[in-house]
Amino acid sequence: MYQEVILDHYKNPHGRGLRDGDAEVHHVNPTCGDEITLRVKYDGTTIEDVSYEGQGCSISQASASVLNELLVGKELAEAQKIQETFLELMQSKGKIEPDDAMEDVLEDAVAFAGVSKYPARVKCALLSWTAWKDATSQALDGADAEKETTA
Amino acid sequence: MYQEVILDHYKNPHGRGLRDGDAEVHHVNPTCGDEITLRVKYDGTTIEDVSYEGQGCSISQASASVLNELLVGKELAEAQKIQETFLELMQSKGKIEPDDAMEDVLEDAVAFAGVSKYPARVKCALLSWTAWKDATSQALDGADAEKETTA
Amino acid sequence: MTQLPGLLDTEAIRKDFPILDRVLHDGKKLVYLDNAATSQTPRQVIDVLDEYYEQHNANVHRGVHVLAEEATALYEGARDKVAEFINAPSRDEVIFTKNASESLNLVANMLGWADEPYRVDHETEIVITEMEHHSNIVPWQLLAQRTGAKLKWFGLTDDGRLDLSNIDEVITEKTKIVSFVLVSNILGTQNPVEAIVRRAQEVGALVCVDASQAAPHMPLDVQALQADFVAFTGHKMCGPTGIGVLWGRQELLEDLPPFLGGGEMIETVSMHSSTYAPAPHKFEAGTPPIAQAVGLGAAIDYLSSIGMDKILAHEHALTEYAVKRLLEVPDLRIIGPTTAEERGAAISFTLGDIHPHDVGQVLDEQGIAVRVGHHCARPVCLRYGIPATTRASFYLYSTPAEIDALVDGLEHVRNFFG
Amino acid sequence: MTQLPGLLDTEAIRKDFPILDRVLHDGKKLVYLDNAATSQTPRQVIDVLDEYYEQHNANVHRGVHVLAEEATALYEGARDKVAEFINAPSRDEVIFTKNASESLNLVANMLGWADEPYRVDHETEIVITEMEHHSNIVPWQLLAQRTGAKLKWFGLTDDGRLDLSNIDEVITEKTKIVSFVLVSNILGTQNPVEAIVRRAQEVGALVCVDASQAAPHMPLDVQALQADFVAFTGHKMCGPTGIGVLWGRQELLEDLPPFLGGGEMIETVSMHSSTYAPAPHKFEAGTPPIAQAVGLGAAIDYLSSIGMDKILAHEHALTEYAVKRLLEVPDLRIIGPTTAEERGAAISFTLGDIHPHDVGQVLDEQGIAVRVGHHCARPVCLRYGIPATTRASFYLYSTPAEIDALVDGLEHVRNFFG
Ligand SMILES: Cc1ncc(COP(=O)(O)O)c(C=O)c1O
Ligand SMILES: Cc1ncc(COP(=O)(O)O)c(C=O)c1O
């Protein structure tokens, strides 16, 4: 489950730290205490930045780093497709063997395929992605942008 | 468990029916619904009569009949000894094999030895005896003689 | 051998139940007719229990080691099986309890502590029936005492059915909950769910169905029932002891407060306050009966492999035969419906004025196991003016020959005390 | 092989536990160090369960047939075994529940519905501690919310012990109940019962002891404890899942009201009112976990045949060794007492800033089963400012070699994430 790619992202996270944003959310995984504070910044529908701070296991930390690497600079529609594909992979209970098409979409994130076999860890991998989705809808809906939520 | 003696007493009960008494009690075995109303009449410390009405299984009915046969006419002290011996036998879980001395005390009541192996039925066999003990203490204490009690 | 249409291949089925080979009292073969009290356990279930303890035992949830993951998958897999067995819209509606009694107490307590619109209080009414098992009476009596709510009930007709003639007076605008038994464990009566549900829905009352004697014996579809809660118990359906089920509608389980507090049922805890996990976990405090849930799952697999419709047909045929044969016994009076229509396979009766304890004991001496007493439904005995009954009850492994043995046994009882 | 004084003959003992032969992840031998979550089940207990279902299964009480009498004798025999095991003055003080959580909820609910002098209400106070398992926190939070009582607690010292310095302010004349853990499942701390009981008795408060982590590991004498209630759970002491115990002093059990209502717990029922059976039955509604109680009895036989004092000595020696070895691991911080004195065999720790989930997962890859998380004691994690811990916990079959494997495994974890 601990692919080299995951360990790399864990040890050298991309884009970590909180920077300016249009919306901020704070998500917690109550079963293991993993936490993330995440901000998104949009330029129209282009993702200008995803910045974050958090504590947690290597899976949740690496996943946030991969998210940053994958989504920054992307159009919202494409980012959503990536998010959905990642969700699908993580909920597959180890039954999806990523094909080339999936690898094209997910890039480094395919390394998490093995995590999907471990129900206790799937939530860790999804933490930042759920936070991103939530922050995005707050940023784009405008309203409630500052509200803290707990999932 | 159904000794001939028990069946005889069940089919032809001794002294059944309610007659005059110094005290009356009503006892119920809640697990099976067996009921007895029992009166005692004393002449000093001599048992002049034990009269009863009841409904229930053959064991509880036969036991009341045997009680009547054994106790009527006896001195209280002797009756108490009989009652205690019967209690001991019934609580023996089939482990007491009545000897001659016990047979001398219990007469027909030794036929209940087999019942003591059946926990669910021991209470049936003891119903009238507990009622008699209760009625006796009410009659001899004088007070509360008319009070109904439920065990 | 008596041949009846619709019977299962009991010769094959009986091989699955080791206990049916037992020999009692120096050579009497066990004739087990006490299935309404508890059913026997097939080898397939015993094996799954063994395998659980020998291979996979661990505490569930939150574990990252292999055993914990396996135990969790088995436990949650059992929930999936139950959900499918009762056609629940969602697996998250299936709560594991220790028995049907806990399930029913859970409903009563949720409603006692609920906010509006569910809250049962002194201005509201609770409706049950006179044929309930004590486990569907006492929780409501306790709730009524503790909240001041009024407890009302449907009476019984002389032939052992619910008297619904005054349904509009019994279930009123004040009624918050109607809880009743689908199949009576003492009378065998199968109750008309639809009429009761319709009236309850009219006044906005919740409906709780005690399916303890139904789930083991017939296809059960909680959506078709249109109830809000359905309770049943594992040990009556080839499962282990120590496991029960409460099914509840998802939005109710979301809204209603927890009952038992502790590990597993929380989202987050601080000394000052706690929040609760979503259902079903909200209602499962502490280490659950893990092996027992897994065993119940195996029992469901077993029953489903035979087919609940086939089991129903088998028992119906047996009941028809048993009613006919029993009515041939002089002085025998069936307490409950005297035909096999709209009834389950538990038949209560009296035999002249021979006390049921004596009937049961003499039958036992012949190896025949029946239950005697009030069957945890004492109000029914009061209603029919009897202290107790003898009850024979059948299951998928019961045979016409066992019914013949019962009838012969009853003849012997009559001669013995005659 | 490391030789420590006081160790049991684990080579012989391990043969009794089939699961300890399991091989994981292509060839890794199971090293089971998650005993505080649940213990493994010896062959002797599995066999008794099998025999129950294959030979004696029936519903208990009130049955007049052989199986019912056998099942009742086995079930009530298990009660005798538990009573003897904890030195209860009377077998009638032993209540079977489904787990320790139910036992603790039972106490909370009895007190919430009790009459004076026991009644917990808005003028009274409940005392617990910051090191309780959620199962000894949430029931009291619920009770406090529902009655208006005030919930107070003892804090913790930096070295993982109860801070009793303010005992006279925490336990006051208003205190109705003090409930605390005998041995903490997260810190391992063994608490000073006597000091707390003395103060509680001074103010007339009842005392409830959560012995879930004590009963499996040391001789337990409820009379010596001088508590009023003692709760524990079967699955942590070689027993099956689905069975727990509440011991309570007889006069309290007589005075206090029932909790769950239903079959078995009544004396007599009519539609208008019911009276209750004497304890313990008053608190055992519905068909009890029969096979599970019988299995717990077999577990007690098993533990007693080895000797609880010997088990205690074994675990003490292991704990001493484990503490020493673990403290050799760089960056490892034990959360809880750092010596083996006044502590049980559960050791929590953090390892640098490697998250416990990662520690647990990498250990699992080597076949080593530990638990990670807040161990249902989140307030302890909050107190020490950590999100979670890794916990290794030992039992009678644990060996020094397994501790060595753990230490090697932790080195591997450090290198892996280093
Ligand atoms: C100290 C303590 N108390 C209570 C419990 C609850 O036990 P159960 O989950 O069996 O109800 C546990 C174990 O989980 C425990 O360790
Ligand atoms: C109709 C009915 N309801 C409820 C129950 C209670 O089930 P349990 O004893 O398993 O809680 C029973 C069986 O005893 C029953 O027959």
PDB file of C-alpha atoms in Angstrom, chain C residues 14 27 41 59 77 98 110 196 203 210 220 279 330 361 369 381 394 413 418:
ATOM      1  CA  ARG C  14     -32.437 -32.934   9.525  1.00  0.00           C
ATOM      2  CA  GLY C  27     -33.514 -44.470  24.136  1.00  0.00           C
ATOM      3  CA  THR C  41     -28.736 -24.574  15.026  1.00  0.00           C
ATOM      4  CA  ASN C  59     -12.625  -6.244  17.661  1.00  0.00           C
ATOM      5  CA  GLY C  77     -21.263  -8.395   5.735  1.00  0.00           C
ATOM      6  CA  LYS C  98     -28.797  -8.747  21.657  1.00  0.00           C
ATOM      7  CA  MET C 110     -35.847   6.405  21.514  1.00  0.00           C
ATOM      8  CA  ILE C 196     -53.497  -1.307  11.371  1.00  0.00           C
ATOM      9  CA  VAL C 203     -53.346   9.740  12.447  1.00  0.00           C
ATOM     10  CA  ASP C 210     -42.657  -7.474  16.428  1.00  0.00           C
ATOM     11  CA  LEU C 220     -40.366 -10.701   5.346  1.00  0.00           C
ATOM     12  CA  ALA C 279     -27.085   5.084  12.260  1.00  0.00           C
ATOM     13  CA  PRO C 330     -60.678 -35.907  23.114  1.00  0.00           C
ATOM     14  CA  GLN C 361     -43.639 -33.562  31.715  1.00  0.00           C
ATOM     15  CA  ALA C 369     -40.216 -31.383  23.835  1.00  0.00           C
ATOM     16  CA  CYS C 381     -54.166 -16.756  29.380  1.00  0.00           C
ATOM     17  CA  PHE C 394     -42.837 -26.473  14.187  1.00  0.00           C
ATOM     18  CA  VAL C 413     -51.017 -38.362  28.902  1.00  0.00           C
ATOM     19  CA  GLY C 418     -57.330 -40.428  33.383  1.00  0.00           C
TER      20      GLY C 418
END
